Amino acid sequence: MRWGPRNGARGRSPGGVAALLVLADGRFPAGGHAHSGGAEAAVAAGRIHDAASLEAFCRGRLHTAGLTAAGLAAAAAAGLDPLALDDAADARTPSPALRGTARRLGRQLMRAARATWPSPELDALAAARPRGAHQPVVLGLTARAAALGPPDAAYAAGYEAVSGPATAAVRLLSLDPFDATAVLARLAPELDQVAARAADAARRALDEGPGALPAASAPLLDIAAEQHATWSVRLFAS
Amino acid sequence: MGSGKTATVAALCRALRDQLSLAVVTNDIYTREDAEFLLRNAVLPPERITAVETGACPHTAIRDDISANLEAVEELEEAVGPLDLILVESGGDNLTATFSKGLVDAQVFVIDVAGGDDIPRKGGPGVTTADLLVVNKTDLAPYVGSDLARMARDAEAQRGELPVAFTSLVAEDGVRPIADWVRARLAAWTAAPA
Ligand SMILES: Nc1nc2c(ncn2[C@@H]2O[C@H](COP(=O)(O)OP(=O)(O)OP(=O)(O)O)[C@@H](O)[C@H]2O)c(=O)[nH]1
Ligand SMILES: [Mg+2]
């Protein structure tokens, strides 16, 4: 499902799916490679130790932090006020460490996005939040700049929520990369559902405001992120 | 690993800090050791030294995805004003480490005589394309049986006109050849900005 008219109304042809491949590519240079999405802390605590436990971790993250990020991204792509969404993201991120990470990654994505899909809306958000807006909001606005729709933005956010930890687990545990990729493939149907829910909520948020967006959270991810931020020796920034 | 990158950064800071506005970004692998070494030795005030985390992939951070390094540079400039020279140290180098042109204006590649005197002959992107190749720890050459003349010949064969500096950073003013090269590059940029 694509919200072509909104993009059309902004003088762009509806985005093809190819732009989504560019945006969701793990090699898109937006700083994500230095972050583990909580996997480093979970590995240290023994919660991720093989492909099965990686899958359980990713499933949990997808339906909590991933769903919330996907909702914010979809709403930004739908044209909701990014500053209001940035506040909504703050309210949905209780961990100060994760708020810092989200803004840092948002700033890094902003740099890549403005170079890749120049847009006055990205410029305006960068000017209003020079130290970075929350990454999912920037991601949604980037999707919009690439003439993608809210469901596309939700997919990109949801996929990132699981692909980041999977890649990190390969490096941290020397996990077989085929097993890690198979985990992502098994989660694909659930990612479809999460993206659909997020896009649905974004559509409602156009009338009802950001309060209609998902606010799922994973307390253990928040607590572990706070601890991880204090480690003096670590491979990943978060 | 251990060829003397951090020692070079420290010595360059000492040699140039009175004439130039300097800052350093380190890319450590899993600690802030390099940044902390520089801080401990007070080669620059702490607000001019920053560390970037690289997620177990130091090469990615200087070549494929330079976001965090660019942000670190931006933050240094915000914090201490305009800078004449920013030194970015890579983490865990090997012979394939190269810096993106989107991040740096010039790359210095540091090897040492103790790593084997056949490294210049073997080549690789660092040895062949770096703007300056530094062969460090020449003081150790007699002890490890490295033939400096042969290293110089091999380097020239790989690099053509590109410069090579032989250094011993334990010697008094041992960083001089690198510092002079940096000054010449800066003078050239100031005359005709890249
Ligand atoms: N003898 C001798 N030792 C040196 C010289 N330069 C550096 N060292 C020593 O070599 C060791 C490694 O130097 P570093 O500057 O930490 O090397 P590095 O390349 O930054 O190492 P990594 O960041 O770990 O890859 C240190 O103990 C230095 O004191 C030199 O010219 N001669
Ligand atoms: Mg070092």
Short mmCIF file of C-alpha atoms and ligand atoms in Angstrom, two decimals:
data_model
loop_
_atom_site.label_atom_id
_atom_site.label_comp_id
_atom_site.label_asym_id
_atom_site.label_seq_id
_atom_site.Cartn_x
_atom_site.Cartn_y
_atom_site.Cartn_z
CA MET A 1 0.00 0.00 0.00
CA ARG A 2 1.47 3.33 -1.05
CA TRP A 3 0.31 6.82 -0.23
CA GLY A 4 1.10 8.08 -3.68
CA PRO A 5 -1.22 11.11 -3.68
CA ARG A 6 0.67 12.85 -0.87
CA ASN A 7 3.92 12.46 -2.69
CA GLY A 8 2.26 13.33 -5.97
CA ALA A 9 0.84 16.46 -4.38
CA ARG A 10 4.40 17.44 -3.52
CA GLY A 11 5.36 17.29 -7.17
CA ARG A 12 7.17 13.95 -7.11
CA SER A 13 6.41 10.81 -8.95
CA PRO A 14 5.44 8.04 -6.55
CA GLY A 15 8.57 6.39 -5.24
CA GLY A 16 9.45 3.06 -6.68
CA VAL A 17 10.49 0.27 -4.38
CA ALA A 18 14.11 0.57 -5.56
CA ALA A 19 14.67 3.63 -3.38
CA LEU A 20 13.66 1.52 -0.38
CA LEU A 21 16.42 -0.95 -1.23
CA VAL A 22 18.94 1.89 -1.16
CA LEU A 23 17.64 3.21 2.15
CA ALA A 24 17.35 -0.15 3.92
CA ASP A 25 20.70 -1.49 2.68
CA GLY A 26 22.93 -2.29 5.63
CA ARG A 27 25.71 -0.49 3.79
CA PHE A 28 23.82 2.79 3.69
CA PRO A 29 26.46 5.00 5.35
CA ALA A 30 24.55 6.37 8.32
CA GLY A 31 26.63 5.17 11.26
CA GLY A 32 24.60 2.09 12.18
CA HIS A 33 27.54 -0.30 11.86
CA ALA A 34 28.99 0.86 15.19
CA HIS A 35 25.79 0.02 17.10
CA SER A 36 24.54 -3.39 18.18
CA GLY A 37 20.93 -2.56 19.03
CA GLY A 38 21.39 -3.97 22.51
CA ALA A 39 23.01 -7.19 21.30
CA GLU A 40 26.39 -6.53 22.93
CA ALA A 41 24.82 -6.19 26.36
CA ALA A 42 22.58 -9.21 25.77
CA VAL A 43 25.54 -11.33 24.67
CA ALA A 44 27.49 -10.35 27.78
CA ALA A 45 24.52 -11.26 29.97
CA GLY A 46 24.24 -14.63 28.24
CA ARG A 47 20.82 -13.84 26.79
CA ILE A 48 22.13 -14.21 23.24
CA HIS A 49 24.43 -17.19 22.75
CA ASP A 50 23.28 -18.95 19.59
CA ALA A 51 20.95 -18.54 16.63
CA ALA A 52 17.82 -19.50 18.61
CA SER A 53 18.46 -16.98 21.36
CA LEU A 54 19.34 -14.35 18.74
CA GLU A 55 15.97 -15.01 17.13
CA ALA A 56 14.16 -14.62 20.45
CA PHE A 57 16.00 -11.36 21.12
CA CYS A 58 15.25 -9.97 17.66
CA ARG A 59 11.59 -10.99 17.88
CA GLY A 60 11.26 -9.16 21.18
CA ARG A 61 12.97 -6.07 19.83
CA LEU A 62 10.89 -6.09 16.64
CA HIS A 63 7.57 -6.07 18.50
CA THR A 64 8.62 -3.43 21.04
CA ALA A 65 11.30 -0.89 20.11
CA GLY A 66 10.95 -1.88 16.45
CA LEU A 67 7.20 -1.28 16.33
CA THR A 68 7.57 2.06 18.08
CA ALA A 69 10.33 3.17 15.70
CA ALA A 70 8.31 1.98 12.71
CA GLY A 71 5.30 4.03 13.81
CA LEU A 72 7.38 7.18 14.20
CA ALA A 73 9.08 6.63 10.84
CA ALA A 74 5.78 5.99 9.07
CA ALA A 75 4.27 9.11 10.60
CA ALA A 76 7.21 11.25 9.52
CA ALA A 77 6.91 9.83 6.01
CA ALA A 78 3.19 10.62 6.06
CA GLY A 79 3.95 14.27 6.69
CA LEU A 80 3.26 14.71 10.41
CA ASP A 81 5.23 17.53 12.01
CA PRO A 82 8.70 16.07 12.62
CA LEU A 83 9.27 18.22 15.69
CA ALA A 84 6.09 16.91 17.31
CA LEU A 85 7.22 13.40 16.39
CA ASP A 86 10.63 14.09 17.91
CA ASP A 87 8.90 14.96 21.19
CA ALA A 88 6.78 11.83 20.85
CA ALA A 89 9.98 9.80 20.38
CA ASP A 90 11.47 11.31 23.54
CA ALA A 91 8.35 10.36 25.46
CA ARG A 92 8.66 6.80 24.15
CA THR A 93 12.36 6.46 25.08
CA PRO A 94 12.74 6.30 28.86
CA SER A 95 16.47 5.47 28.82
CA PRO A 96 18.66 8.60 28.60
CA ALA A 97 21.42 6.50 27.01
CA LEU A 98 19.07 5.33 24.26
CA ARG A 99 17.76 8.86 23.74
CA GLY A 100 21.35 9.97 23.22
CA THR A 101 21.99 7.09 20.84
CA ALA A 102 18.81 7.83 18.86
CA ARG A 103 19.77 11.48 18.42
CA ARG A 104 23.36 10.65 17.51
CA LEU A 105 22.20 8.16 14.88
CA GLY A 106 19.56 10.63 13.71
CA ARG A 107 22.24 13.24 13.15
CA GLN A 108 24.42 10.79 11.24
CA LEU A 109 21.51 9.61 9.12
CA MET A 110 20.60 13.25 8.44
CA ARG A 111 24.03 13.85 6.93
CA ALA A 112 23.75 10.84 4.64
CA ALA A 113 20.13 11.60 3.76
CA ARG A 114 20.75 15.22 2.77
CA ALA A 115 23.59 14.12 0.51
CA THR A 116 21.51 11.33 -1.00
CA TRP A 117 18.00 12.81 -1.33
CA PRO A 118 18.31 16.59 -0.86
CA SER A 119 15.06 18.06 0.46
CA PRO A 120 13.94 21.32 2.11
CA GLU A 121 12.13 19.29 4.78
CA LEU A 122 15.35 17.53 5.77
CA ASP A 123 17.15 20.90 5.81
CA ALA A 124 14.47 22.36 8.07
CA LEU A 125 14.65 19.49 10.57
CA ALA A 126 18.47 19.63 10.57
CA ALA A 127 18.30 23.36 11.33
CA ALA A 128 15.74 22.86 14.10
CA ARG A 129 17.62 19.94 15.68
CA PRO A 130 21.33 20.56 14.93
CA ARG A 131 22.41 17.95 17.47
CA GLY A 132 20.14 15.38 15.93
CA ALA A 133 16.48 14.41 15.92
CA HIS A 134 15.47 10.86 16.89
CA GLN A 135 16.68 8.46 14.21
CA PRO A 136 13.25 6.97 13.33
CA VAL A 137 11.89 10.47 12.67
CA VAL A 138 14.83 11.29 10.40
CA LEU A 139 14.41 7.90 8.74
CA GLY A 140 10.75 8.61 7.98
CA LEU A 141 11.54 12.06 6.62
CA THR A 142 14.31 10.56 4.52
CA ALA A 143 11.85 8.04 3.08
CA ARG A 144 9.56 10.97 2.26
CA ALA A 145 12.44 12.78 0.55
CA ALA A 146 13.05 9.62 -1.48
CA ALA A 147 9.36 9.70 -2.52
CA LEU A 148 8.67 6.55 -0.53
CA GLY A 149 5.47 6.04 1.42
CA PRO A 150 4.76 5.50 5.13
CA PRO A 151 4.66 1.70 4.84
CA ASP A 152 8.10 1.79 3.22
CA ALA A 153 9.44 3.88 6.09
CA ALA A 154 7.92 1.45 8.58
CA TYR A 155 9.61 -1.44 6.81
CA ALA A 156 12.99 0.29 6.88
CA ALA A 157 12.69 1.03 10.61
CA GLY A 158 11.42 -2.43 11.49
CA TYR A 159 14.09 -4.16 9.46
CA GLU A 160 16.81 -2.08 11.07
CA ALA A 161 15.51 -3.11 14.50
CA VAL A 162 16.41 -6.72 13.77
CA SER A 163 19.22 -6.53 11.22
CA GLY A 164 21.42 -4.43 13.53
CA PRO A 165 21.51 -6.99 16.38
CA ALA A 166 21.86 -9.88 13.91
CA THR A 167 24.94 -8.34 12.28
CA ALA A 168 26.41 -7.49 15.66
CA ALA A 169 25.85 -11.05 16.93
CA VAL A 170 27.81 -12.40 13.99
CA ARG A 171 30.76 -10.24 15.03
CA LEU A 172 30.39 -10.78 18.78
CA LEU A 173 29.80 -14.54 18.82
CA SER A 174 31.41 -15.55 15.51
CA LEU A 175 27.96 -16.89 14.79
CA ASP A 176 27.58 -18.60 11.43
CA PRO A 177 26.44 -15.75 9.14
CA PHE A 178 24.07 -18.09 7.30
CA ASP A 179 22.30 -18.88 10.58
CA ALA A 180 21.99 -15.18 11.41
CA THR A 181 20.52 -14.41 8.00
CA ALA A 182 18.10 -17.32 8.34
CA VAL A 183 16.90 -15.72 11.59
CA LEU A 184 16.06 -12.54 9.67
CA ALA A 185 14.27 -14.53 7.01
CA ARG A 186 12.16 -16.35 9.62
CA LEU A 187 11.19 -13.00 11.14
CA ALA A 188 10.10 -11.56 7.78
CA PRO A 189 6.38 -12.42 8.13
CA GLU A 190 6.33 -10.73 11.53
CA LEU A 191 8.09 -7.71 10.07
CA ASP A 192 5.27 -7.54 7.52
CA GLN A 193 2.75 -7.39 10.35
CA VAL A 194 4.70 -4.82 12.34
CA ALA A 195 5.12 -2.57 9.29
CA ALA A 196 1.40 -2.82 8.53
CA ARG A 197 0.43 -1.96 12.11
CA ALA A 198 2.83 0.97 12.15
CA ALA A 199 1.57 2.34 8.84
CA ASP A 200 -2.01 1.96 10.05
CA ALA A 201 -1.25 3.88 13.22
CA ALA A 202 0.50 6.58 11.19
CA ARG A 203 -2.63 7.04 9.10
CA ARG A 204 -4.70 7.48 12.25
CA ALA A 205 -2.08 9.85 13.66
CA LEU A 206 -2.71 12.20 10.72
CA ASP A 207 -6.11 12.96 12.33
CA GLU A 208 -5.53 12.10 15.96
CA GLY A 209 -1.92 13.27 16.43
CA PRO A 210 1.18 11.38 17.58
CA GLY A 211 -0.73 9.91 20.54
CA ALA A 212 -2.15 7.35 18.10
CA LEU A 213 1.33 5.94 17.43
CA PRO A 214 2.57 2.73 19.08
CA ALA A 215 4.38 3.17 22.39
CA ALA A 216 5.64 -0.36 23.01
CA SER A 217 8.83 -0.68 25.01
CA ALA A 218 11.15 -3.37 26.34
CA PRO A 219 12.29 -2.55 29.88
CA LEU A 220 15.18 -5.00 29.75
CA LEU A 221 16.55 -3.30 26.62
CA ASP A 222 16.35 0.04 28.42
CA ILE A 223 18.04 -1.21 31.58
CA ALA A 224 20.77 -3.06 29.69
CA ALA A 225 21.41 0.02 27.53
CA GLU A 226 21.95 2.12 30.65
CA GLN A 227 24.46 -0.41 31.95
CA HIS A 228 26.20 -0.82 28.60
CA ALA A 229 26.74 2.93 28.37
CA THR A 230 28.93 2.75 31.49
CA TRP A 231 31.23 -0.05 30.26
CA SER A 232 34.79 1.14 29.67
CA VAL A 233 35.64 -1.71 27.30
CA ARG A 234 33.18 -2.46 24.52
CA LEU A 235 33.06 -3.06 20.80
CA PHE A 236 29.82 -1.23 20.01
CA ALA A 237 28.67 2.28 20.87
CA SER A 238 25.27 0.93 21.96
CA MET B 1 49.22 -2.84 14.95
CA GLY B 2 51.74 -1.06 17.11
CA SER B 3 53.73 0.58 14.32
CA GLY B 4 53.66 3.93 16.07
CA LYS B 5 50.52 5.72 14.90
CA THR B 6 49.62 7.06 18.31
CA ALA B 7 53.25 7.96 18.97
CA THR B 8 53.30 9.87 15.67
CA VAL B 9 50.10 11.72 16.53
CA ALA B 10 51.53 12.63 19.94
CA ALA B 11 54.83 13.82 18.49
CA LEU B 12 53.08 15.83 15.75
CA CYS B 13 50.93 17.54 18.34
CA ARG B 14 53.97 18.51 20.37
CA ALA B 15 55.81 19.75 17.27
CA LEU B 16 52.94 21.75 15.79
CA ARG B 17 50.68 22.85 18.64
CA ASP B 18 52.40 26.20 19.15
CA GLN B 19 51.92 27.23 15.51
CA LEU B 20 48.61 25.59 14.58
CA SER B 21 45.14 25.03 15.97
CA LEU B 22 45.07 21.21 16.28
CA ALA B 23 42.64 18.45 17.19
CA VAL B 24 42.74 14.64 17.22
CA VAL B 25 40.11 11.96 16.55
CA THR B 26 41.06 8.40 17.49
CA ASN B 27 39.30 5.26 16.22
CA ASP B 28 39.94 2.68 18.89
CA ILE B 29 38.85 -0.89 18.55
CA TYR B 30 37.32 -1.67 21.90
CA THR B 31 38.67 0.84 24.35
CA ARG B 32 39.53 4.50 24.47
CA GLU B 33 43.19 3.57 24.99
CA ASP B 34 44.68 5.73 22.25
CA ALA B 35 42.62 8.76 23.27
CA GLU B 36 43.52 8.15 26.89
CA PHE B 37 47.21 7.85 26.09
CA LEU B 38 47.07 11.23 24.36
CA LEU B 39 45.12 12.75 27.24
CA ARG B 40 47.47 11.32 29.85
CA ASN B 41 50.45 12.73 28.02
CA ALA B 42 48.67 16.07 27.69
CA VAL B 43 49.75 16.51 24.08
CA LEU B 44 46.67 18.71 23.63
CA PRO B 45 43.98 20.08 25.97
CA PRO B 46 41.27 17.44 26.55
CA GLU B 47 38.60 19.33 24.59
CA ARG B 48 40.74 18.86 21.46
CA ILE B 49 40.87 15.05 21.66
CA THR B 50 37.92 12.79 20.95
CA ALA B 51 37.39 9.05 20.40
CA VAL B 52 35.04 7.37 17.94
CA GLU B 53 33.60 3.90 18.53
CA THR B 54 33.80 1.57 15.57
CA GLY B 55 31.67 -1.53 16.29
CA ALA B 56 34.50 -4.04 15.74
CA CYS B 57 35.06 -2.71 12.23
CA PRO B 58 37.64 0.09 12.35
CA HIS B 59 38.07 0.11 8.58
CA THR B 60 34.39 0.72 8.01
CA ALA B 61 34.54 3.82 10.20
CA ILE B 62 37.28 5.48 8.16
CA ARG B 63 36.28 4.30 4.71
CA ASP B 64 32.79 2.87 4.06
CA ASP B 65 30.74 4.72 6.66
CA ILE B 66 32.50 7.82 7.89
CA SER B 67 29.46 9.31 9.68
CA ALA B 68 30.79 9.05 13.22
CA ASN B 69 34.17 10.50 12.29
CA LEU B 70 32.62 13.42 10.41
CA GLU B 71 30.41 14.10 13.39
CA ALA B 72 33.40 14.02 15.73
CA VAL B 73 35.23 16.54 13.54
CA GLU B 74 32.15 18.77 13.46
CA GLU B 75 31.85 18.62 17.24
CA LEU B 76 35.51 19.48 17.73
CA GLU B 77 35.14 22.53 15.51
CA GLU B 78 32.03 23.57 17.42
CA ALA B 79 33.84 23.17 20.73
CA VAL B 80 37.17 24.85 20.03
CA GLY B 81 36.59 26.99 16.94
CA PRO B 82 38.29 26.83 13.57
CA LEU B 83 41.02 24.22 13.27
CA ASP B 84 44.08 24.27 11.02
CA LEU B 85 44.76 20.54 11.26
CA ILE B 86 42.78 17.54 12.46
CA LEU B 87 44.63 14.25 12.88
CA VAL B 88 42.42 11.16 12.53
CA GLU B 89 44.09 7.96 13.79
CA SER B 90 42.71 4.68 12.48
CA GLY B 91 42.37 1.67 14.73
CA GLY B 92 43.90 -1.75 14.18
CA ASP B 93 45.49 -1.03 10.86
CA ASN B 94 46.49 -3.58 8.31
CA LEU B 95 47.83 -3.22 4.83
CA THR B 96 44.41 -2.63 3.31
CA ALA B 97 43.39 0.26 5.56
CA THR B 98 42.55 3.38 3.59
CA PHE B 99 40.79 6.61 4.54
CA SER B 100 37.86 7.92 2.53
CA LYS B 101 38.52 11.17 0.67
CA GLY B 102 35.23 12.30 2.17
CA LEU B 103 36.90 12.26 5.58
CA VAL B 104 40.54 13.29 5.08
CA ASP B 105 42.55 15.48 2.72
CA ALA B 106 45.67 13.36 3.04
CA GLN B 107 46.58 9.96 4.45
CA VAL B 108 49.78 9.06 6.26
CA PHE B 109 50.46 5.32 6.43
CA VAL B 110 52.73 4.23 9.28
CA ILE B 111 54.59 0.91 9.15
CA ASP B 112 57.64 -0.07 11.16
CA VAL B 113 60.87 -1.88 10.46
CA ALA B 114 60.05 -4.57 13.01
CA GLY B 115 56.99 -5.77 11.06
CA GLY B 116 59.30 -7.18 8.38
CA ASP B 117 61.30 -5.35 5.74
CA ASP B 118 59.29 -6.93 2.92
CA ILE B 119 56.12 -4.92 3.65
CA PRO B 120 56.94 -2.16 1.12
CA ARG B 121 57.60 -4.85 -1.50
CA LYS B 122 54.25 -6.55 -0.83
CA GLY B 123 52.44 -3.25 -1.41
CA GLY B 124 48.71 -2.99 -0.77
CA PRO B 125 46.60 0.17 -0.95
CA GLY B 126 48.09 1.76 2.18
CA VAL B 127 51.68 1.36 1.05
CA THR B 128 51.08 2.26 -2.58
CA THR B 129 48.58 5.13 -2.38
CA ALA B 130 49.09 6.93 0.97
CA ASP B 131 50.15 10.54 0.53
CA LEU B 132 53.05 9.89 2.90
CA LEU B 133 54.49 6.50 3.83
CA VAL B 134 56.27 6.50 7.18
CA VAL B 135 58.71 3.71 8.02
CA ASN B 136 59.07 4.04 11.77
CA LYS B 137 61.35 2.57 14.46
CA THR B 138 64.50 2.80 12.34
CA ASP B 139 66.41 2.59 15.65
CA LEU B 140 65.35 -1.06 15.85
CA ALA B 141 66.54 -1.99 12.34
CA PRO B 142 69.91 -3.42 13.45
CA TYR B 143 68.19 -5.62 16.06
CA VAL B 144 65.51 -7.08 13.81
CA GLY B 145 67.71 -7.44 10.75
CA SER B 146 65.73 -5.05 8.55
CA ASP B 147 67.46 -3.64 5.50
CA LEU B 148 66.45 0.05 5.31
CA ALA B 149 68.01 0.61 1.89
CA ARG B 150 66.02 -2.25 0.47
CA MET B 151 62.81 -0.92 2.09
CA ALA B 152 63.49 2.46 0.46
CA ARG B 153 64.02 0.88 -2.97
CA ASP B 154 60.90 -1.27 -2.70
CA ALA B 155 58.84 1.69 -1.52
CA GLU B 156 59.98 3.76 -4.46
CA ALA B 157 59.11 0.94 -6.84
CA GLN B 158 55.58 0.78 -5.38
CA ARG B 159 55.02 4.51 -4.95
CA GLY B 160 56.88 6.29 -7.70
CA GLU B 161 57.05 9.98 -6.85
CA LEU B 162 55.06 9.72 -3.61
CA PRO B 163 57.18 10.55 -0.54
CA VAL B 164 58.54 8.17 2.12
CA ALA B 165 59.84 9.21 5.55
CA PHE B 166 62.11 7.07 7.71
CA THR B 167 61.68 7.94 11.37
CA SER B 168 62.65 6.97 14.86
CA LEU B 169 60.27 8.54 17.29
CA VAL B 170 62.45 7.70 20.28
CA ALA B 171 65.13 10.04 18.90
CA GLU B 172 65.23 13.74 19.75
CA ASP B 173 62.95 15.58 17.27
CA GLY B 174 62.43 12.22 15.49
CA VAL B 175 59.09 13.32 14.05
CA ARG B 176 60.74 16.18 12.12
CA PRO B 177 60.38 14.63 8.62
CA ILE B 178 56.63 14.11 9.13
CA ALA B 179 56.11 17.51 10.71
CA ASP B 180 57.92 19.20 7.82
CA TRP B 181 55.77 17.31 5.31
CA VAL B 182 52.59 18.34 7.16
CA ARG B 183 53.71 22.00 7.18
CA ALA B 184 54.42 21.87 3.45
CA ARG B 185 51.00 20.35 2.74
CA LEU B 186 49.26 22.97 4.85
CA ALA B 187 51.15 25.76 3.10
CA ALA B 188 50.13 24.35 -0.27
CA TRP B 189 46.45 24.11 0.76
CA THR B 190 46.45 27.61 2.16
CA ALA B 191 47.80 28.90 -1.13
CA ALA B 192 45.29 26.88 -3.18
CA PRO B 193 42.58 25.29 -1.01
CA ALA B 194 41.66 21.77 -2.12
N1 LIG C 1 61.91 1.73 19.49
C1 LIG C 1 60.91 2.46 19.05
N2 LIG C 1 59.69 2.30 19.61
C2 LIG C 1 58.67 3.06 19.15
C3 LIG C 1 58.85 4.02 18.12
N3 LIG C 1 57.64 4.59 17.86
C4 LIG C 1 56.77 4.04 18.71
N4 LIG C 1 57.37 3.14 19.50
C5 LIG C 1 56.75 2.29 20.54
O1 LIG C 1 55.95 1.31 19.90
C6 LIG C 1 54.81 0.98 20.69
C7 LIG C 1 53.54 1.12 19.88
O2 LIG C 1 53.38 2.47 19.50
P1 LIG C 1 51.94 3.11 19.27
O3 LIG C 1 52.15 4.55 18.89
O4 LIG C 1 51.02 2.84 20.39
O5 LIG C 1 51.48 2.28 18.00
P2 LIG C 1 50.06 2.33 17.24
O6 LIG C 1 50.37 2.16 15.81
O7 LIG C 1 49.31 3.52 17.64
O8 LIG C 1 49.38 1.02 17.81
P3 LIG C 1 47.82 0.58 17.73
O9 LIG C 1 47.01 1.83 17.85
O10 LIG C 1 47.66 -0.35 18.85
O11 LIG C 1 47.68 -0.08 16.38
C8 LIG C 1 54.86 1.91 21.88
O12 LIG C 1 55.41 1.23 22.97
C9 LIG C 1 55.78 3.04 21.44
O13 LIG C 1 56.45 3.66 22.47
C10 LIG C 1 60.16 4.16 17.55
O14 LIG C 1 60.43 4.93 16.63
N5 LIG C 1 61.14 3.34 18.05
MG MG C 2 47.34 3.66 18.37
#
